[in-house]
Coordinates of C-alpha atoms and ligand atoms in Angstrom, one line a residue:
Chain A
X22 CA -40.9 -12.9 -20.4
X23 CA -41.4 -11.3 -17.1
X24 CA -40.0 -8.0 -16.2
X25 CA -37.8 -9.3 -13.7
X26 CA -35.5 -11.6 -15.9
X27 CA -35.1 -8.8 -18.7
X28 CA -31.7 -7.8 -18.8
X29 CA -30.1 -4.7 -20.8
X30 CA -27.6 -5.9 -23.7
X31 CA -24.5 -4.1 -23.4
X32 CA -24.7 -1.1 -25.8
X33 CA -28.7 -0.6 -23.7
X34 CA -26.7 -0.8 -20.7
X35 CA -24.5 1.4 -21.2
X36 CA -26.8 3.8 -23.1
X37 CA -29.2 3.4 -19.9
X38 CA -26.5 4.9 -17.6
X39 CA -25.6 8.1 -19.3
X40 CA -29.5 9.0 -19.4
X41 CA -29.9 10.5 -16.3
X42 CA -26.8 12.7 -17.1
X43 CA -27.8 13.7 -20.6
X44 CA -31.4 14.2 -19.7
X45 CA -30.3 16.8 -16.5
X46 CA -27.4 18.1 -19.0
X47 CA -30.3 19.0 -21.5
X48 CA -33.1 19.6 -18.8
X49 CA -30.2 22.8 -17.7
X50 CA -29.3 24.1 -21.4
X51 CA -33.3 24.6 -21.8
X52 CA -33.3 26.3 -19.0
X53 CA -30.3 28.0 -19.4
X54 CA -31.5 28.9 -22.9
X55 CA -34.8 30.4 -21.6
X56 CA -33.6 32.8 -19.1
X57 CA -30.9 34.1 -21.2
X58 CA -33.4 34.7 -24.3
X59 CA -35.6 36.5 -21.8
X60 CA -32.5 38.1 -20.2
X61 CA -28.9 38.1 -21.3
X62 CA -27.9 39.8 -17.8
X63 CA -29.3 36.8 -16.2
X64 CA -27.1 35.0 -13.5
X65 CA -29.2 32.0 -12.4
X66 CA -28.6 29.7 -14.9
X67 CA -25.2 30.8 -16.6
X68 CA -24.9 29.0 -20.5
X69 CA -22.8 25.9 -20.6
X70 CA -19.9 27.8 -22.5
X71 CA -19.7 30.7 -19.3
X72 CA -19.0 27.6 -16.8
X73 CA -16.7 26.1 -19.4
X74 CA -14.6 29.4 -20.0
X75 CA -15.2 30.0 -16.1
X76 CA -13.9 26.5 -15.2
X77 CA -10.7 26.8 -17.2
X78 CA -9.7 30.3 -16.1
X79 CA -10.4 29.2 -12.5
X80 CA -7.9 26.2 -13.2
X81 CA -5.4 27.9 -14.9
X82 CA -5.1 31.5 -13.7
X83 CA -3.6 32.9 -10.6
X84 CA -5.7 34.9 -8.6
X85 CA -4.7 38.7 -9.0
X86 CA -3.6 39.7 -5.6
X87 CA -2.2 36.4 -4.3
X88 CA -0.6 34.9 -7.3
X89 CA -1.6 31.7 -6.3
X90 CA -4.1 29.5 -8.3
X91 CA -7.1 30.0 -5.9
X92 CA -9.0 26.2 -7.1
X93 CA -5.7 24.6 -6.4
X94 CA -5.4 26.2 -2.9
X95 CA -9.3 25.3 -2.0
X96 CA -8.7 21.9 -3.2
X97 CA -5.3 22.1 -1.1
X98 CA -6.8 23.0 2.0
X99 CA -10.0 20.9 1.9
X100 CA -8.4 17.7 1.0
X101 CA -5.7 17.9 3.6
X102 CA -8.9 18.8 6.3
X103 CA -10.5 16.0 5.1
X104 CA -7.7 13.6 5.4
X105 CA -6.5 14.7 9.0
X106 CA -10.5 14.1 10.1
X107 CA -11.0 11.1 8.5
X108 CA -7.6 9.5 9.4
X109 CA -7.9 10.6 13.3
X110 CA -11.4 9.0 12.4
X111 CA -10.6 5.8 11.4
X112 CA -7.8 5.4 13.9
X113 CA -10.1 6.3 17.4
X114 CA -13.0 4.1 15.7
X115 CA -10.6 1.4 15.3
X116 CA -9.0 1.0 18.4
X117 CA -12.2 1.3 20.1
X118 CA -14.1 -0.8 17.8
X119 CA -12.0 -3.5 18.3
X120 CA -12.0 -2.8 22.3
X121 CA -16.0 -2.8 22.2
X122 CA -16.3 -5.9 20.4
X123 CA -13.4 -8.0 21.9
X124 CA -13.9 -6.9 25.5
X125 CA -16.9 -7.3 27.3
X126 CA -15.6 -4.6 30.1
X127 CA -15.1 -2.2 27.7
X128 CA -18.3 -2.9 25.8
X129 CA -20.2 -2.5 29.6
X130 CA -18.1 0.9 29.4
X131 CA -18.4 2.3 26.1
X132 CA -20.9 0.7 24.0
X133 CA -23.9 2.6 25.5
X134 CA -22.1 6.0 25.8
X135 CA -21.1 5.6 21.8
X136 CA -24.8 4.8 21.1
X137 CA -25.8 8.5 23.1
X138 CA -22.7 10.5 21.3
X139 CA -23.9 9.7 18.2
X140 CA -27.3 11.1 18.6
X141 CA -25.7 14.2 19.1
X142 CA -26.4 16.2 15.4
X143 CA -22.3 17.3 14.9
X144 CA -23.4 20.7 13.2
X145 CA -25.4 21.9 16.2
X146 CA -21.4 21.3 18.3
X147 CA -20.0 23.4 15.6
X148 CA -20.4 27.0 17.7
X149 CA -18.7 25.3 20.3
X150 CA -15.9 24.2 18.7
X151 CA -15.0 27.9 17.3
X152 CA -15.1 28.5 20.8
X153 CA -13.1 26.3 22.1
X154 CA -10.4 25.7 19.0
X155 CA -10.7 28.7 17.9
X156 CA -11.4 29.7 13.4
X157 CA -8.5 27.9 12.7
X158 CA -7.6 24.2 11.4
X159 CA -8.5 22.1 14.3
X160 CA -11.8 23.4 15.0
X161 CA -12.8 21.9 11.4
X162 CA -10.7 18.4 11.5
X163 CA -12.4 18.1 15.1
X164 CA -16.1 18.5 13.2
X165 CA -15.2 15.8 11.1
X166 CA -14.0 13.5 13.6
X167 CA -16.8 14.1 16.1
X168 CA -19.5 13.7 13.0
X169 CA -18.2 10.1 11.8
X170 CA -16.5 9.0 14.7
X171 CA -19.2 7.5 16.5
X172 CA -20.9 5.9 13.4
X173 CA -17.7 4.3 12.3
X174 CA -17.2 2.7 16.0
X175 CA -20.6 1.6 16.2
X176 CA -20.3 -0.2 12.6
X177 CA -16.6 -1.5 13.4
X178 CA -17.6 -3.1 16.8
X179 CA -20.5 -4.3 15.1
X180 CA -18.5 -6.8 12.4
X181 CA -15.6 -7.4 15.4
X182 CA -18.6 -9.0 16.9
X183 CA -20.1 -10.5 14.0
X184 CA -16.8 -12.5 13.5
X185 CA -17.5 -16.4 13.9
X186 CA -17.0 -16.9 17.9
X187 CA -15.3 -20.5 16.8
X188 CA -12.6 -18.6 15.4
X189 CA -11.9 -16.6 18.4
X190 CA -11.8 -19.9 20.4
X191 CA -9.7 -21.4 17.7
X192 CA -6.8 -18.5 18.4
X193 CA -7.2 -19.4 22.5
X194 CA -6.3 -23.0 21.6
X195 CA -3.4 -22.1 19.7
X196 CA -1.9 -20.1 22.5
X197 CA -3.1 -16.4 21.3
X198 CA -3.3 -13.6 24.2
X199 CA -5.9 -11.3 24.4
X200 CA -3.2 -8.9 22.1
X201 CA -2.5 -11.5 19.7
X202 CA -6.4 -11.9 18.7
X203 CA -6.7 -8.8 18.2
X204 CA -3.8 -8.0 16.3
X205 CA -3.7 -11.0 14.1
X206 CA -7.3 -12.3 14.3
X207 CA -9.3 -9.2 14.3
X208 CA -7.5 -6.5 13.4
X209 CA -6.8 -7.9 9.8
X210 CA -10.9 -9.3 9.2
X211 CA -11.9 -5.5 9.8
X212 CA -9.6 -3.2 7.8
X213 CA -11.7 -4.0 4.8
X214 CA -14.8 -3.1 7.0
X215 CA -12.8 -0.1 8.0
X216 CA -12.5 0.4 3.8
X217 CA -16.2 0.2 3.4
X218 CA -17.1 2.2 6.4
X219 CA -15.0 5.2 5.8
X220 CA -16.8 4.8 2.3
X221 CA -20.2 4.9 3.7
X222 CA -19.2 8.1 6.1
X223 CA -17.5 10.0 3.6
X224 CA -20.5 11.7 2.5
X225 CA -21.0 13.1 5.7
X226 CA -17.4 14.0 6.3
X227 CA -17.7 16.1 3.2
X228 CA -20.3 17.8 4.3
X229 CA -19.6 18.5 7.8
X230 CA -16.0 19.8 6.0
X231 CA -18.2 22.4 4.0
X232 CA -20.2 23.4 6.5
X233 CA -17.2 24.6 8.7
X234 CA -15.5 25.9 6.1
X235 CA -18.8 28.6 5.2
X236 CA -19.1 29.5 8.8
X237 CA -15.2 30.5 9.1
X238 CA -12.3 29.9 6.9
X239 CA -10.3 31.9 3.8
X240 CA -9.4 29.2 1.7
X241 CA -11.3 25.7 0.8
X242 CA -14.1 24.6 -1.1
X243 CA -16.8 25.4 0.8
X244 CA -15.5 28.4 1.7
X245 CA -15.3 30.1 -1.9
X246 CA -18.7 28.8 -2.7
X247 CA -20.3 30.7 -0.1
X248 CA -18.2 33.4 -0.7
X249 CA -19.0 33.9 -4.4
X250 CA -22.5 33.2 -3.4
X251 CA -22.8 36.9 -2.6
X252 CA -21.9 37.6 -6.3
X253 CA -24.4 35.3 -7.3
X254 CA -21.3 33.7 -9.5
X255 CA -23.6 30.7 -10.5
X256 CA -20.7 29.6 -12.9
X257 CA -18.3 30.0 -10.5
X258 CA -20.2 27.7 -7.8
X259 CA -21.9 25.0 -10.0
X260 CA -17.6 24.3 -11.1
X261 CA -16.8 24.0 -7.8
X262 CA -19.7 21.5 -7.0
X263 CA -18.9 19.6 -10.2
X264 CA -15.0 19.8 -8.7
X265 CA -15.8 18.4 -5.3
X266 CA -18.4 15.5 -7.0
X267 CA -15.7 14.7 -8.7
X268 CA -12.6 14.4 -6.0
X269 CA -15.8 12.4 -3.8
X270 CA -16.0 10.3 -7.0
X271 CA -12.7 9.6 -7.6
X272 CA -11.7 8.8 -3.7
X273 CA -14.1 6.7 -3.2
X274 CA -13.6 4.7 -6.3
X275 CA -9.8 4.4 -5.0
X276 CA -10.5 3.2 -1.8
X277 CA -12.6 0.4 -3.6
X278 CA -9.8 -0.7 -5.4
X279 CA -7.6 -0.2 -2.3
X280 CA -9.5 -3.0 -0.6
X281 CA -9.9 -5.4 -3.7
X282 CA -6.4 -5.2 -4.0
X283 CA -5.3 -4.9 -0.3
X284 CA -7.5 -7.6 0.8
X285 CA -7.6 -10.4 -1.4
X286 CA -8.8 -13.1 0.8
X287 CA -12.1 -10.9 0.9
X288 CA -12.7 -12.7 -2.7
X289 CA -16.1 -11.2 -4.0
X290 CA -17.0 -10.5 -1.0
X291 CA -16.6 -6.4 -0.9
Chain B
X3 CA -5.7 -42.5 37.0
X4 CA -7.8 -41.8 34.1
X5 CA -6.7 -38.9 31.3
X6 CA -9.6 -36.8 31.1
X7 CA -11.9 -37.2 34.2
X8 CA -15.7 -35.7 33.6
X9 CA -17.1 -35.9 37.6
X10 CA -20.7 -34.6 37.7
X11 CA -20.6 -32.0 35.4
X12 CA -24.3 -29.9 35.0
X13 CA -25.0 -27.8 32.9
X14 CA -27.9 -25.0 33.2
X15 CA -28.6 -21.9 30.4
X16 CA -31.3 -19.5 32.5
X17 CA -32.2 -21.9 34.8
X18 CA -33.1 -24.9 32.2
X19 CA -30.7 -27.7 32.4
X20 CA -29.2 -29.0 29.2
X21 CA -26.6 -31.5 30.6
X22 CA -26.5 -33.4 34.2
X23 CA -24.3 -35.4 36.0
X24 CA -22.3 -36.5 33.3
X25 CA -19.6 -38.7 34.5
X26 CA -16.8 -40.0 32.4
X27 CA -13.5 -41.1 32.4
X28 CA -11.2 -41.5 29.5
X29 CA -7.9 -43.1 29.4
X30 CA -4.9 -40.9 27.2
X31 CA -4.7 -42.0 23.3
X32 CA -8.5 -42.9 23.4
X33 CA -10.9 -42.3 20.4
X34 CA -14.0 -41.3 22.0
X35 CA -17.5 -41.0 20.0
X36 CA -20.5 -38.5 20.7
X37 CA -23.6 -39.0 19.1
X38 CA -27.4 -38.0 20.1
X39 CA -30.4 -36.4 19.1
X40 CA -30.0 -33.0 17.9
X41 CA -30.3 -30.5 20.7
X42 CA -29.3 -32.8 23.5
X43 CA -26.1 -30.8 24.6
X44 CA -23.6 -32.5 22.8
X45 CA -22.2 -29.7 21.4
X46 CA -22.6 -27.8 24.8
X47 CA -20.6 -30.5 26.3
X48 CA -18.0 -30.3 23.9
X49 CA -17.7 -26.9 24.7
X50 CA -17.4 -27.6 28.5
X51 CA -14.4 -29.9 27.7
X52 CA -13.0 -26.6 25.7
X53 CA -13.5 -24.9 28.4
X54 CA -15.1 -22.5 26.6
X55 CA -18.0 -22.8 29.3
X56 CA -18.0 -23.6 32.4
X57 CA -20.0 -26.2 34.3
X58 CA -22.4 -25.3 36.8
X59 CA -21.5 -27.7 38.6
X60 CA -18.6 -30.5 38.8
X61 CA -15.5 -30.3 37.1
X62 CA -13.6 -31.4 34.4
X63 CA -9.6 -32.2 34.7
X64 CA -6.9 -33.3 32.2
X65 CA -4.5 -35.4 34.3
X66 CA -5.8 -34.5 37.5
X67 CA -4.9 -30.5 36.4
X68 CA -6.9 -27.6 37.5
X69 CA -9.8 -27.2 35.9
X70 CA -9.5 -25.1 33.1
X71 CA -11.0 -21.3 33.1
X72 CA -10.8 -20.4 29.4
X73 CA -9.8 -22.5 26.2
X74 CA -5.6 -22.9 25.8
X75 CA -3.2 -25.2 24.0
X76 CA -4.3 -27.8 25.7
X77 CA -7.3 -28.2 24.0
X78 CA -7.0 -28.0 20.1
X79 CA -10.8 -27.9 18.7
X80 CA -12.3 -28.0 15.0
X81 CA -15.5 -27.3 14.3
X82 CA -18.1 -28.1 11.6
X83 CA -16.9 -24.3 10.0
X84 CA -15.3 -21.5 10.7
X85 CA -12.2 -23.8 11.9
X86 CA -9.2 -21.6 10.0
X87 CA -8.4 -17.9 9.6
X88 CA -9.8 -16.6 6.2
X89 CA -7.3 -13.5 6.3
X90 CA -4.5 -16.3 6.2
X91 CA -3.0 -18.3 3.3
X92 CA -2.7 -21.9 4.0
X93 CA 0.5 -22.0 4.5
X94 CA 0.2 -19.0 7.4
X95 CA -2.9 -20.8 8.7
X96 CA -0.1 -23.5 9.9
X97 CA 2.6 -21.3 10.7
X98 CA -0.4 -19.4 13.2
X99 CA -0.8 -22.3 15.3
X100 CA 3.2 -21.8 16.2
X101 CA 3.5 -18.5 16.1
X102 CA 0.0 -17.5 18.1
X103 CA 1.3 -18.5 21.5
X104 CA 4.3 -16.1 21.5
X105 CA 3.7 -12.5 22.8
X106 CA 3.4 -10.6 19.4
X107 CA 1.8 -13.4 17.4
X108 CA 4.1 -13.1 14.5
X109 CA 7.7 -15.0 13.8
X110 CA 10.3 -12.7 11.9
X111 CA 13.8 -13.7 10.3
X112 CA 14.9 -17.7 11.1
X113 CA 11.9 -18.2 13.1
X114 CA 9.3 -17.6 10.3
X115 CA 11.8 -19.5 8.0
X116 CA 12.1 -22.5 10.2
X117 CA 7.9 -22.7 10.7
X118 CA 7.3 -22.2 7.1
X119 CA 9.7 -25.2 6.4
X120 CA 7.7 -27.0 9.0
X121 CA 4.4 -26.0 7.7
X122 CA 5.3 -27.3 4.5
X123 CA 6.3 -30.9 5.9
X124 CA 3.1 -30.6 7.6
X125 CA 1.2 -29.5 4.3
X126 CA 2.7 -32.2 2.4
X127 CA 1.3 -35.0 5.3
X128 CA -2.0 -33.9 4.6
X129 CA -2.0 -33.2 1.4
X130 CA -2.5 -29.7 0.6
X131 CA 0.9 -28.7 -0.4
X132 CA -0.5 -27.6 -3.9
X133 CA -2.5 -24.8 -1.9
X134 CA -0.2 -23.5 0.6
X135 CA 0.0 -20.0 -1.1
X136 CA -4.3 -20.0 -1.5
X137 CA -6.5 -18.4 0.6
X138 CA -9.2 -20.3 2.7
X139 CA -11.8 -19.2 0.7
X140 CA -10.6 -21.3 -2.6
X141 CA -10.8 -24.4 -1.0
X142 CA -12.8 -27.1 -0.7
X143 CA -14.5 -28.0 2.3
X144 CA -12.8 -31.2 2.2
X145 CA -9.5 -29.4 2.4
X146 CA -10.4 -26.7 4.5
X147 CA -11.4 -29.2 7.2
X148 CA -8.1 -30.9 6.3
X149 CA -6.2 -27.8 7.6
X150 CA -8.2 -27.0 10.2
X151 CA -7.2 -30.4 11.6
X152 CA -3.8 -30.1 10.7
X153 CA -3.7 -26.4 12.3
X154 CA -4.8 -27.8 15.6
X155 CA -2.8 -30.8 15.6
X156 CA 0.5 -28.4 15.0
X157 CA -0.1 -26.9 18.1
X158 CA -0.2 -30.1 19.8
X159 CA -3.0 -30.5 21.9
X160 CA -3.3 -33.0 24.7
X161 CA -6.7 -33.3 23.7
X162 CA -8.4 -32.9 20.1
X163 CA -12.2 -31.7 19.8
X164 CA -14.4 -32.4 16.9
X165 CA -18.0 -30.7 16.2
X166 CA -19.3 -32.6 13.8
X167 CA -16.2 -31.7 11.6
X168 CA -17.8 -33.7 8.4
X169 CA -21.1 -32.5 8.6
X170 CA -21.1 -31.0 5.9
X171 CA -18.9 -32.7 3.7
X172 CA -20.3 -35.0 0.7
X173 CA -20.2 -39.0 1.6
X174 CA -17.3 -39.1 -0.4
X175 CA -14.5 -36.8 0.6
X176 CA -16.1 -38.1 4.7
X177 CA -14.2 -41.6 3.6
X178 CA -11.4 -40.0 2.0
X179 CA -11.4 -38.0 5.6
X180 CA -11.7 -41.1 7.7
X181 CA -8.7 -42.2 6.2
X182 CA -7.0 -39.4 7.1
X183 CA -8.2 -39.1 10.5
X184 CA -7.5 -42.8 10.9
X185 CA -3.5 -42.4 9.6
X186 CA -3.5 -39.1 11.6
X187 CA -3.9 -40.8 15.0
X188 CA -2.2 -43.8 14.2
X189 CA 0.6 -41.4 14.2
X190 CA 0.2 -39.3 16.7
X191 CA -1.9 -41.4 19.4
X192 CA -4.0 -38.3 20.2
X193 CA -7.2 -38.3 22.6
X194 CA -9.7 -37.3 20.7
X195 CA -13.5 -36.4 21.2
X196 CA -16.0 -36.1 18.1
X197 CA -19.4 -35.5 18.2
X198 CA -20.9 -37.2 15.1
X199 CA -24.7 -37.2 13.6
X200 CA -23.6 -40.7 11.9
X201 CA -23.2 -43.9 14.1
X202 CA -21.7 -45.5 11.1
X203 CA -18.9 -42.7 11.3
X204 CA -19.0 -42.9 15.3
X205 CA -18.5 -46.7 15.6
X206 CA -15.8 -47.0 12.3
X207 CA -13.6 -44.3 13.9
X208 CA -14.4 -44.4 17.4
X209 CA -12.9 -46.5 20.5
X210 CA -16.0 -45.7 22.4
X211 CA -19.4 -44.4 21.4
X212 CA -21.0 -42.4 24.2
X213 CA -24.6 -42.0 23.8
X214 CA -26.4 -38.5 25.3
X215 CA -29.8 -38.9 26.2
X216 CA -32.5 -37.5 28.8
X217 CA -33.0 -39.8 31.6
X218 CA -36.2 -38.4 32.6
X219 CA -38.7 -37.3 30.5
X220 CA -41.6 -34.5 32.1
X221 CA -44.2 -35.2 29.2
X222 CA -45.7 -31.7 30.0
X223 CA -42.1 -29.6 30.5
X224 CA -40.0 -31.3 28.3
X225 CA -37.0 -28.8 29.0
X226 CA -37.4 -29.7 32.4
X227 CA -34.7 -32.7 32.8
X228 CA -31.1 -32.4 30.9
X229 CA -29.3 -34.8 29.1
X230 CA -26.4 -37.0 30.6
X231 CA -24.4 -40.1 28.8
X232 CA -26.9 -43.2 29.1
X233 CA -25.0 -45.8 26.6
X234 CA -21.2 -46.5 27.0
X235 CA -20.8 -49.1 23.7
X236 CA -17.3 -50.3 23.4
X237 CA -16.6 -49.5 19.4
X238 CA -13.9 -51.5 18.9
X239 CA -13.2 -55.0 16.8
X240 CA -14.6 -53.2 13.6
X241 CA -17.1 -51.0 15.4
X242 CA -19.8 -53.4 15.4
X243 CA -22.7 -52.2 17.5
X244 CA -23.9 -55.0 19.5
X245 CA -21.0 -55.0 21.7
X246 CA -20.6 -55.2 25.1
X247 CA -22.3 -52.3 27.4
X248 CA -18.6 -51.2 28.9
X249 CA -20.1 -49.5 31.7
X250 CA -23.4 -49.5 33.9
X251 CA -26.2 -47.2 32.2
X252 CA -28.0 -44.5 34.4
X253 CA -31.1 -45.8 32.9
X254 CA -33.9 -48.7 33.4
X255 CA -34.0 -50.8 30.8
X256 CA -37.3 -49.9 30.5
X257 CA -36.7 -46.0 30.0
Ligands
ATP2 N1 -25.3 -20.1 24.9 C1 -26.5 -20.7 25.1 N2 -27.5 -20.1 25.7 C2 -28.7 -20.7 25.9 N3 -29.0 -21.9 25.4 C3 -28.1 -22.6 24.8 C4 -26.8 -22.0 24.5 N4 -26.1 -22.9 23.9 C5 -26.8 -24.0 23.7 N5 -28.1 -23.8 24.2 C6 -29.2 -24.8 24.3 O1 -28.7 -26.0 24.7 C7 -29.2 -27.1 24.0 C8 -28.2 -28.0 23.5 O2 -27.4 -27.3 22.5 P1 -26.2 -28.0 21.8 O3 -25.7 -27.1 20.7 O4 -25.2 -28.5 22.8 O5 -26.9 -29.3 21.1 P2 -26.3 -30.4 20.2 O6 -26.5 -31.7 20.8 O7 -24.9 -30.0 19.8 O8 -27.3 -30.2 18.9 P3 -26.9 -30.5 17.4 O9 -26.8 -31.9 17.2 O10 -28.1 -29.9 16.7 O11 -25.6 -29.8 17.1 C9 -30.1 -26.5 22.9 O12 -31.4 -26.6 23.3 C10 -29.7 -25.0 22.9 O13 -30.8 -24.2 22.6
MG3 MG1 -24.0 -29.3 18.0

């Protein structure tokens, strides 16, 4: 049988998909192991036990000075960054998504000054930013907006323009304005896209949010990991990157049931 | 006064010309065939009717109107796919082709109530009430044609336009369509144009069978002349195709 029509029973499958994890899981207590035989002061690769006993105490106890369960806070603060940039996000790179691909003025107008803006590299705007919003909140939500902003327009006027021109004439015959398409023609055909999009771009919008939180902050994610970096609190870190793979998991695995169950016309086709 | 009056309509994309003085006139309530070889503009002049181009020259008029700029509820089209709104049940699908011409494009309250009911009479006339809460997607593409004609029809059109709307149905469910069609404008005396690939289909449903053909012929440019209608068959008495030529051809016989 060739290669190509071999298929994985279930157990094999299943089995299949945890190797990569157990084979890094064991590839780190090795090397865990090592170092810590060689030198039990070592920091590098802390034993699997210190990050446990780390992870717990960082979940459960309240940091000394503040009372306030620091994890929580950083989770807190990221989260609510990443929402307000992603949400002003999605809303500018719908409205002109929709505008670019509906409207052939404002495609003249915009679609080649999106395509430019998006060469920009966000990070190298980030100085500028602090300047001009200051350390705050805003300079961060703005990174995040000014990083996926462009990309999400460019891919939303993209499947506004991939929608079947008949059924844009279809609307016209039945009376629909200009408004009317693209409230109840368009508008409701992209929201999915918008789903999948924001999917796509959330991996940038977490990292731009990291970034700008280890150049200024004093409380989020990415701010306490390069914080603790100066400790050289490997256990301390590697929980935190565990924490935020996880939250990146777990959104993005709700916004895919969000559209199969938002958008049920979409069939299989998400 | 004719209905729809087609008065030397060209047609030219980048300089080639696809269709040219086409000339037609078509009385209200006729059934009005297109067929031709692939690629001859029949589509294109389908689209001119639509308004959904515009000639480069001549104009096209329903009831001696202006000529039309963009497509409106004058013109109800289907086409071979893509005819009905996938985000819409079938039911909504209906209720769109009322509610689309307000300003927000949505009914609330006794509105919606009194379309829905509607919708449903409609639904039940061609025969799709079992569906009305599916989506698009789920049907077949017997039935989705179905409501794509009934959703343009419930707008009421002065004129219907067909694009080959079952070309890609199975021989079948294209009788069990031509039935329909056939009961549809029994009812409703519509104008309708449909371009067809299948005489048969052309000369069974239509009243007239226009042919589009090039004229001329430039054996070394053969994108050089356009097309324009060179047969005019009358397709009544049981469509049978050796009927009388209605009007005079643009051709030689010899062409
Ligand atoms: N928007 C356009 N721009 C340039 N050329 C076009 C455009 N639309 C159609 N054409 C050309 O016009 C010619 C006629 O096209 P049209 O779709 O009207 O043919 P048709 O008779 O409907 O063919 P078919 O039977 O295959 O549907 C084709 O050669 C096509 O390439
Ligand atoms: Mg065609």
């Amino acid at each position: 049988m060739r290669l190509i029509n071999r298929r994985p029973s279930r157990p094999v499958a299943v089995l299949l998909a945890a190797l990569p994890f157990v084979l890094i899981v064991i590839a780190y207590m090795i090397g865990s192991d090592l170092r810590l035989a060689a030198n039990p002061q070592d920091k590098l690769l802390p034993a699997p036990s210190t990050i446990w006993d780390t992870a717990v105490r960082l979940f459960t106890e309240p940091d000394k000075r503040s009372g306030r369960i620091l994890l929580w806070a950083d989770t807190g603060a990221s989260l609510r960054r990443l929402a307000l940039g992603v949400g002003i996000a999605a809303a500018i790179s719908l409205s002109l998504g929709v505008l670019i691909g509906l409207l052939p003025y404002a495609r003249r107008l915009l679609s080649g000054f999106v395509a430019v803006i998006s060469m920009v590299p966000p990070l190298a705007l980030l100085p500028i930013l602090f300047i001009v919003f200051g350390l705050g909140e805003v300079s961060k939500v703005v990174l995040i907006v000014i990083g996926i902003t462009p990309f999400l327009t460019r891919d939303l006027s993209q499947r506004v323009l991939d929608i079947p021109h008949e059924e844009i004439v279809k609307a016209q015959t039945l009376g629909a304005s200009t408004l009317v398409i693209a409230l109840r023609v368009v508008l409701p055909q992209i929201l999915p896209r918008l789903i999948s999009a924001i999917r796509l771009a959330l991996g940038s919008a977490w990292l731009f949010l990291i970034a700008a939180e280890a150049v200024a902050a004093d409380v989020g994610l990415g701010y306490r990991i390069f914080l603790v970096r100066r400790y050289l609190a490997m256990d301390v870190i590697l929980t935190y990157v565990l924490w935020i793979t996880f939250l990146a998991f777990v959104i993005d695995w709700a916004l895919k049931r969000l559209s199969g169950k938002a958008f049920p016309w979409m069939g299989a086709g998400l | 006064m004719s209905f729809v009056t087609v008065r030397d309509v060209w047609k030219s994309y980048d300089g080639r010309p696809i269709l040219e003085r086409v000339n037609v006139d078509v009385e209200e309530g006729e059934f009005i065939s297109i067929v031709g070889a692939s690629g001859c503009g029949k589509s294109t002049f389908l689209r001119l009717l639509l308004a959904d181009e515009l000639p480069s020259r001549g104009a096209i008029r329903i009831e001696q109107g202006h000529r039309a700029m963009e497509p409106n509820q004058e013109r109800g089209v289907v086409f071979q796919r893509y005819s009905v709104f996938p985000h819409m049940t079938v039911r909504d699908n209906i209720v769109a082709a009322e509610s689309f011409g307000t300003r927000s494009g949505w009914f609330f309250g006794k509105r919606l109530r009194g379309a829905r009911e509607r919708a449903d009479e409609t639904l039940a006339r061609i025969g799709l009430s079992h569906v009305a809460d599916n989506y698009p997607a789920t049907l077949s593409g017997g039935m989705q044609q179905r409501l794509a004609i009934g959703q343009a029809l419930t707008a009421q059109p002065r004129i219907l336009l067909l694009d080959e709307p079952f070309g890609a149905l199975d021989p079948g469910t294209r009788l069990a369509m031509h039935d329909f069609l056939t009961e549809l404008r029994a009812r409703t005396k519509m104008t309708v144009f449909m371009v067809t690939h299948d005489l048969t289909e052309g000369f069974k449903l239509g009243d007239r069978v226009l042919v589009f053909d090039k004229p001329r012929w430039d054996p070394h440019d053969p994108g050089a002349y356009g097309a324009t209608i060179t047969y005019d068959f009358d397709a009544r008495d049981e469509g049978i195709p050796f009927q009388t030529i209605k009007e005079k051809t643009h051709v030689p016989v010899s062409a």
